[in-house]
PDB file of C-alpha atoms and ligand atoms in Angstrom:
ATOM      1  CA  MET T1339      16.102 -37.431  12.784  1.00  0.00           C
ATOM      2  CA  SER T1340      12.681 -35.450  12.721  1.00  0.00           C
ATOM      3  CA  VAL T1341      12.443 -33.117   9.837  1.00  0.00           C
ATOM      4  CA  VAL T1342      10.847 -29.821  10.575  1.00  0.00           C
ATOM      5  CA  ALA T1343       9.387 -27.599   7.858  1.00  0.00           C
ATOM      6  CA  VAL T1344       8.103 -24.068   7.972  1.00  0.00           C
ATOM      7  CA  TYR T1345       4.997 -23.400   5.916  1.00  0.00           C
ATOM      8  CA  PRO T1346       4.868 -19.612   5.644  1.00  0.00           C
ATOM      9  CA  GLY T1347       2.111 -17.443   4.194  1.00  0.00           C
ATOM     10  CA  SER T1348      -0.453 -14.715   4.827  1.00  0.00           C
ATOM     11  CA  PHE T1349      -3.316 -17.138   5.322  1.00  0.00           C
ATOM     12  CA  ASP T1350      -5.836 -14.272   5.143  1.00  0.00           C
ATOM     13  CA  PRO T1351      -7.741 -16.689   5.509  1.00  0.00           C
ATOM     14  CA  ILE T1352      -6.502 -20.350   5.321  1.00  0.00           C
ATOM     15  CA  THR T1353      -8.207 -22.224   2.408  1.00  0.00           C
ATOM     16  CA  ASN T1354      -8.810 -25.773   1.447  1.00  0.00           C
ATOM     17  CA  GLY T1355      -5.828 -25.317  -0.949  1.00  0.00           C
ATOM     18  CA  HIS T1356      -3.643 -24.547   2.071  1.00  0.00           C
ATOM     19  CA  THR T1357      -4.964 -27.502   4.169  1.00  0.00           C
ATOM     20  CA  SER T1358      -4.346 -29.866   1.215  1.00  0.00           C
ATOM     21  CA  ILE T1359      -0.704 -28.768   1.050  1.00  0.00           C
ATOM     22  CA  LEU T1360      -0.463 -29.285   4.849  1.00  0.00           C
ATOM     23  CA  LYS T1361      -1.964 -32.787   4.538  1.00  0.00           C
ATOM     24  CA  SER T1362       0.547 -33.663   1.895  1.00  0.00           C
ATOM     25  CA  GLY T1363       3.432 -31.925   3.823  1.00  0.00           C
ATOM     26  CA  LEU T1364       2.581 -34.112   6.796  1.00  0.00           C
ATOM     27  CA  VAL T1365       3.352 -37.250   4.688  1.00  0.00           C
ATOM     28  CA  ALA T1366       6.916 -35.836   3.969  1.00  0.00           C
ATOM     29  CA  PHE T1367       7.759 -34.074   7.172  1.00  0.00           C
ATOM     30  CA  GLU T1368       7.512 -35.035  10.841  1.00  0.00           C
ATOM     31  CA  ARG T1369       6.540 -31.602  12.017  1.00  0.00           C
ATOM     32  CA  ILE T1370       5.240 -28.468  10.314  1.00  0.00           C
ATOM     33  CA  VAL T1371       5.296 -24.897  11.592  1.00  0.00           C
ATOM     34  CA  VAL T1372       2.571 -22.899   9.895  1.00  0.00           C
ATOM     35  CA  ALA T1373       4.015 -19.389  10.176  1.00  0.00           C
ATOM     36  CA  VAL T1374       1.779 -16.365   9.533  1.00  0.00           C
ATOM     37  CA  LEU T1375       3.546 -13.354   8.325  1.00  0.00           C
ATOM     38  CA  HIS T1376       2.914 -10.325  10.533  1.00  0.00           C
ATOM     39  CA  ASN T1377       3.002  -7.411   8.073  1.00  0.00           C
ATOM     40  CA  PRO T1378       1.451  -4.237   9.444  1.00  0.00           C
ATOM     41  CA  ARG T1379       1.880  -2.545   6.050  1.00  0.00           C
ATOM     42  CA  LYS T1380      -0.364  -5.190   4.222  1.00  0.00           C
ATOM     43  CA  GLN T1381      -4.120  -4.599   4.738  1.00  0.00           C
ATOM     44  CA  ALA T1382      -5.759  -7.872   5.781  1.00  0.00           C
ATOM     45  CA  LEU T1383      -9.338  -8.971   6.476  1.00  0.00           C
ATOM     46  CA  PHE T1384      -8.429 -11.064   9.389  1.00  0.00           C
ATOM     47  CA  SER T1385      -6.028  -9.947  12.193  1.00  0.00           C
ATOM     48  CA  VAL T1386      -3.069 -12.188  12.806  1.00  0.00           C
ATOM     49  CA  GLU T1387      -4.626 -13.402  15.912  1.00  0.00           C
ATOM     50  CA  GLU T1388      -7.794 -14.366  14.063  1.00  0.00           C
ATOM     51  CA  ARG T1389      -5.753 -15.996  11.340  1.00  0.00           C
ATOM     52  CA  ILE T1390      -3.766 -18.074  13.818  1.00  0.00           C
ATOM     53  CA  GLU T1391      -6.995 -19.159  15.561  1.00  0.00           C
ATOM     54  CA  LEU T1392      -8.692 -20.179  12.224  1.00  0.00           C
ATOM     55  CA  ILE T1393      -5.580 -22.163  11.326  1.00  0.00           C
ATOM     56  CA  ARG T1394      -5.655 -23.909  14.699  1.00  0.00           C
ATOM     57  CA  GLU T1395      -9.276 -24.733  14.242  1.00  0.00           C
ATOM     58  CA  SER T1396      -8.810 -25.917  10.719  1.00  0.00           C
ATOM     59  CA  VAL T1397      -5.845 -28.123  11.752  1.00  0.00           C
ATOM     60  CA  ALA T1398      -8.167 -29.556  14.454  1.00  0.00           C
ATOM     61  CA  GLU T1399     -10.878 -30.086  11.844  1.00  0.00           C
ATOM     62  CA  MET T1400      -8.336 -31.970   9.671  1.00  0.00           C
ATOM     63  CA  GLY T1401      -7.623 -34.367  12.402  1.00  0.00           C
ATOM     64  CA  ALA T1402      -3.803 -33.907  12.263  1.00  0.00           C
ATOM     65  CA  GLU T1403      -2.009 -35.803  14.958  1.00  0.00           C
ATOM     66  CA  PRO T1404      -1.318 -33.761  18.022  1.00  0.00           C
ATOM     67  CA  GLY T1405       2.059 -32.018  18.114  1.00  0.00           C
ATOM     68  CA  ARG T1406       2.776 -32.434  14.439  1.00  0.00           C
ATOM     69  CA  VAL T1407       1.528 -29.056  13.484  1.00  0.00           C
ATOM     70  CA  GLU T1408       2.471 -25.764  15.329  1.00  0.00           C
ATOM     71  CA  VAL T1409       0.923 -22.410  14.403  1.00  0.00           C
ATOM     72  CA  ASP T1410       2.923 -19.390  14.913  1.00  0.00           C
ATOM     73  CA  THR T1411       3.645 -15.755  13.692  1.00  0.00           C
ATOM     74  CA  PHE T1412       6.824 -14.174  12.324  1.00  0.00           C
ATOM     75  CA  ASP T1413       8.075 -10.979  11.089  1.00  0.00           C
ATOM     76  CA  GLY T1414      11.403 -10.050   9.490  1.00  0.00           C
ATOM     77  CA  LEU T1415      13.313 -12.475   7.175  1.00  0.00           C
ATOM     78  CA  LEU T1416      11.721 -15.904   6.734  1.00  0.00           C
ATOM     79  CA  VAL T1417      15.062 -17.586   6.623  1.00  0.00           C
ATOM     80  CA  ASP T1418      16.111 -16.103  10.051  1.00  0.00           C
ATOM     81  CA  TYR T1419      12.826 -17.417  11.492  1.00  0.00           C
ATOM     82  CA  CYS T1420      13.550 -20.736  10.038  1.00  0.00           C
ATOM     83  CA  LYS T1421      16.982 -20.772  11.796  1.00  0.00           C
ATOM     84  CA  ARG T1422      15.190 -19.873  15.177  1.00  0.00           C
ATOM     85  CA  LYS T1423      12.901 -22.695  14.734  1.00  0.00           C
ATOM     86  CA  GLY T1424      15.635 -25.138  13.732  1.00  0.00           C
ATOM     87  CA  ALA T1425      14.035 -25.743  10.448  1.00  0.00           C
ATOM     88  CA  ARG T1426      15.931 -26.301   7.203  1.00  0.00           C
ATOM     89  CA  ILE T1427      12.907 -26.633   4.872  1.00  0.00           C
ATOM     90  CA  ILE T1428      10.464 -24.093   3.605  1.00  0.00           C
ATOM     91  CA  LEU T1429       7.268 -25.638   2.318  1.00  0.00           C
ATOM     92  CA  ARG T1430       5.264 -23.765  -0.316  1.00  0.00           C
ATOM     93  CA  GLY T1431       2.438 -24.872  -2.362  1.00  0.00           C
ATOM     94  CA  LEU T1432       2.226 -24.586  -6.159  1.00  0.00           C
ATOM     95  CA  ARG T1433      -0.988 -24.087  -8.081  1.00  0.00           C
ATOM     96  CA  ALA T1434      -1.075 -23.017 -11.663  1.00  0.00           C
ATOM     97  CA  VAL T1435       1.943 -21.909 -13.750  1.00  0.00           C
ATOM     98  CA  ALA T1436       1.073 -18.368 -12.661  1.00  0.00           C
ATOM     99  CA  ASP T1437       2.625 -19.082  -9.157  1.00  0.00           C
ATOM    100  CA  PHE T1438       5.860 -20.297 -10.604  1.00  0.00           C
ATOM    101  CA  GLU T1439       7.735 -17.105 -11.384  1.00  0.00           C
ATOM    102  CA  TYR T1440       6.972 -15.506  -7.973  1.00  0.00           C
ATOM    103  CA  GLU T1441       7.882 -18.742  -6.092  1.00  0.00           C
ATOM    104  CA  LEU T1442      11.098 -19.196  -8.090  1.00  0.00           C
ATOM    105  CA  GLN T1443      12.091 -15.630  -7.134  1.00  0.00           C
ATOM    106  CA  MET T1444      11.378 -16.176  -3.444  1.00  0.00           C
ATOM    107  CA  ALA T1445      13.081 -19.571  -3.412  1.00  0.00           C
ATOM    108  CA  ASN T1446      16.171 -18.132  -5.135  1.00  0.00           C
ATOM    109  CA  MET T1447      16.185 -15.046  -2.774  1.00  0.00           C
ATOM    110  CA  ASN T1448      15.880 -17.236   0.288  1.00  0.00           C
ATOM    111  CA  ARG T1449      18.590 -19.513  -0.943  1.00  0.00           C
ATOM    112  CA  HIS T1450      20.855 -16.404  -1.474  1.00  0.00           C
ATOM    113  CA  LEU T1451      20.073 -15.296   2.091  1.00  0.00           C
ATOM    114  CA  ASN T1452      20.665 -18.632   3.635  1.00  0.00           C
ATOM    115  CA  GLU T1453      21.969 -21.625   1.501  1.00  0.00           C
ATOM    116  CA  ASP T1454      21.328 -24.146   4.423  1.00  0.00           C
ATOM    117  CA  VAL T1455      17.576 -23.654   3.968  1.00  0.00           C
ATOM    118  CA  GLU T1456      15.805 -25.427   1.009  1.00  0.00           C
ATOM    119  CA  THR T1457      12.467 -24.618  -0.382  1.00  0.00           C
ATOM    120  CA  VAL T1458      10.375 -27.736  -1.215  1.00  0.00           C
ATOM    121  CA  PHE T1459       7.139 -27.354  -3.290  1.00  0.00           C
ATOM    122  CA  ILE T1460       3.982 -29.489  -3.062  1.00  0.00           C
ATOM    123  CA  MET T1461       1.361 -29.349  -5.701  1.00  0.00           C
ATOM    124  CA  ALA T1462      -1.977 -28.301  -4.577  1.00  0.00           C
ATOM    125  CA  ASP T1463      -4.796 -30.746  -4.924  1.00  0.00           C
ATOM    126  CA  ASP T1464      -6.396 -30.179  -8.438  1.00  0.00           C
ATOM    127  CA  ALA T1465      -9.792 -29.511  -6.711  1.00  0.00           C
ATOM    128  CA  TYR T1466      -8.368 -26.403  -5.290  1.00  0.00           C
ATOM    129  CA  PHE T1467      -6.093 -25.275  -8.119  1.00  0.00           C
ATOM    130  CA  TYR T1468      -7.963 -21.898  -8.671  1.00  0.00           C
ATOM    131  CA  VAL T1469      -8.409 -21.236  -4.959  1.00  0.00           C
ATOM    132  CA  SER T1470      -6.710 -18.324  -3.384  1.00  0.00           C
ATOM    133  CA  SER T1471      -7.395 -16.365  -0.263  1.00  0.00           C
ATOM    134  CA  ASN T1472      -7.986 -13.217  -2.375  1.00  0.00           C
ATOM    135  CA  LEU T1473     -10.478 -14.814  -4.574  1.00  0.00           C
ATOM    136  CA  ILE T1474     -12.258 -16.375  -1.612  1.00  0.00           C
ATOM    137  CA  LYS T1475     -12.500 -12.916  -0.018  1.00  0.00           C
ATOM    138  CA  GLU T1476     -13.722 -11.286  -3.286  1.00  0.00           C
ATOM    139  CA  ALA T1477     -16.364 -13.997  -3.985  1.00  0.00           C
ATOM    140  CA  ALA T1478     -17.588 -14.064  -0.307  1.00  0.00           C
ATOM    141  CA  LYS T1479     -17.807 -10.157  -0.050  1.00  0.00           C
ATOM    142  CA  LEU T1480     -20.010 -10.162  -3.214  1.00  0.00           C
ATOM    143  CA  GLY T1481     -22.328 -12.827  -1.756  1.00  0.00           C
ATOM    144  CA  GLY T1482     -20.870 -15.946  -3.540  1.00  0.00           C
ATOM    145  CA  ASP T1483     -20.974 -19.293  -1.760  1.00  0.00           C
ATOM    146  CA  VAL T1484     -17.336 -20.373  -0.945  1.00  0.00           C
ATOM    147  CA  LYS T1485     -18.225 -22.965   1.741  1.00  0.00           C
ATOM    148  CA  ALA T1486     -16.876 -25.782  -0.247  1.00  0.00           C
ATOM    149  CA  LEU T1487     -13.489 -24.101  -0.660  1.00  0.00           C
ATOM    150  CA  VAL T1488     -12.510 -23.245   2.893  1.00  0.00           C
ATOM    151  CA  PRO T1489     -12.407 -25.219   6.198  1.00  0.00           C
ATOM    152  CA  GLY T1490     -15.634 -25.001   8.291  1.00  0.00           C
ATOM    153  CA  PRO T1491     -14.247 -22.555  10.779  1.00  0.00           C
ATOM    154  CA  VAL T1492     -13.308 -20.137   8.083  1.00  0.00           C
ATOM    155  CA  ALA T1493     -16.710 -20.343   6.340  1.00  0.00           C
ATOM    156  CA  ALA T1494     -18.470 -19.542   9.716  1.00  0.00           C
ATOM    157  CA  LYS T1495     -16.025 -16.657  10.447  1.00  0.00           C
ATOM    158  CA  LEU T1496     -16.252 -15.212   6.814  1.00  0.00           C
ATOM    159  CA  SER T1497     -20.195 -15.095   7.087  1.00  0.00           C
ATOM    160  CA  ALA T1498     -19.867 -13.484  10.539  1.00  0.00           C
ATOM    161  CA  LYS T1499     -17.316 -10.849   9.460  1.00  0.00           C
ATOM    162  CA  LEU T1500     -19.142  -9.978   6.306  1.00  0.00           C
ATOM    163  CA  GLY T1501     -22.518 -10.009   7.928  1.00  0.00           C
ATOM    164  CA  ARG T1502     -24.061 -12.730   5.808  1.00  0.00           C
TER     165      ARG T1502
HETATM  166  O1  LIG A 457       0.952 -16.339   1.348  1.00  0.00           O
HETATM  167  P1  LIG A 457       1.986 -15.294   0.724  1.00  0.00           P
HETATM  168  O2  LIG A 457       1.512 -13.879   0.928  1.00  0.00           O
HETATM  169  O3  LIG A 457       2.214 -15.775  -0.690  1.00  0.00           O
HETATM  170  O4  LIG A 457       3.302 -15.555   1.537  1.00  0.00           O
HETATM  171  C1  LIG A 457       4.414 -14.757   1.256  1.00  0.00           C
HETATM  172  C2  LIG A 457       5.502 -14.989   2.332  1.00  0.00           C
HETATM  173  C3  LIG A 457       5.093 -14.666   3.683  1.00  0.00           C
HETATM  174  C4  LIG A 457       6.033 -16.331   2.270  1.00  0.00           C
HETATM  175  C5  LIG A 457       6.651 -13.960   1.978  1.00  0.00           C
HETATM  176  O5  LIG A 457       6.219 -12.765   1.845  1.00  0.00           O
HETATM  177  C6  LIG A 457       7.765 -13.958   2.922  1.00  0.00           C
HETATM  178  O6  LIG A 457       8.536 -14.886   3.288  1.00  0.00           O
HETATM  179  N1  LIG A 457       8.008 -12.827   3.712  1.00  0.00           N
HETATM  180  C7  LIG A 457       8.946 -12.664   4.687  1.00  0.00           C
HETATM  181  C8  LIG A 457      10.088 -11.692   4.338  1.00  0.00           C
HETATM  182  C9  LIG A 457      11.258 -12.283   3.603  1.00  0.00           C
HETATM  183  O7  LIG A 457      11.817 -13.140   4.081  1.00  0.00           O
HETATM  184  N2  LIG A 457      11.482 -11.772   2.467  1.00  0.00           N
HETATM  185  C10 LIG A 457      12.635 -12.253   1.572  1.00  0.00           C
HETATM  186  C11 LIG A 457      12.390 -13.540   0.839  1.00  0.00           C
HETATM  187  S1  LIG A 457      11.476 -13.181  -0.709  1.00  0.00           S
END
């Protein structure tokens, strides 16, 4: 039986931390649906369409086997989306201890909402333990060099977006 996992997030933009989780996730799961939350209330640097395109390009750069990674968008409850996709696993990455409390709350809420869906955590590669989309955006906006921390297509798009 092929195990499908949903890897949800804002991905504004996808970072090397995210791709490291995805690579590890592909060791454990047959198929992964990377699901970008469509949240009109949250201000984002990249539109949902841009984020999806950047994830697709980054997955291609990773060299993932065709058909094993799908990129999609969702709104509403994550557990309802998982059900629609036939997935019983939510994949989330963990970095430092600081992530733990938020992730524990979300995992417990999701379990309360649908006990058939399990959250599975994968530790981020230690090289990217301090990498987050927010810090990447902040550093890039202030002229910092973040090329080594994001996939190639993201580095190019960040420079273009920020006019550097
Ligand atoms: O990358 P992020 O911003 O940490 O991802 C957060 C995300 C998208 C996983 C979370 O906000 C989410 O699942 N939102 C969907 C709404 C939902 O299901 N909420 C109830 C569970 S906490």
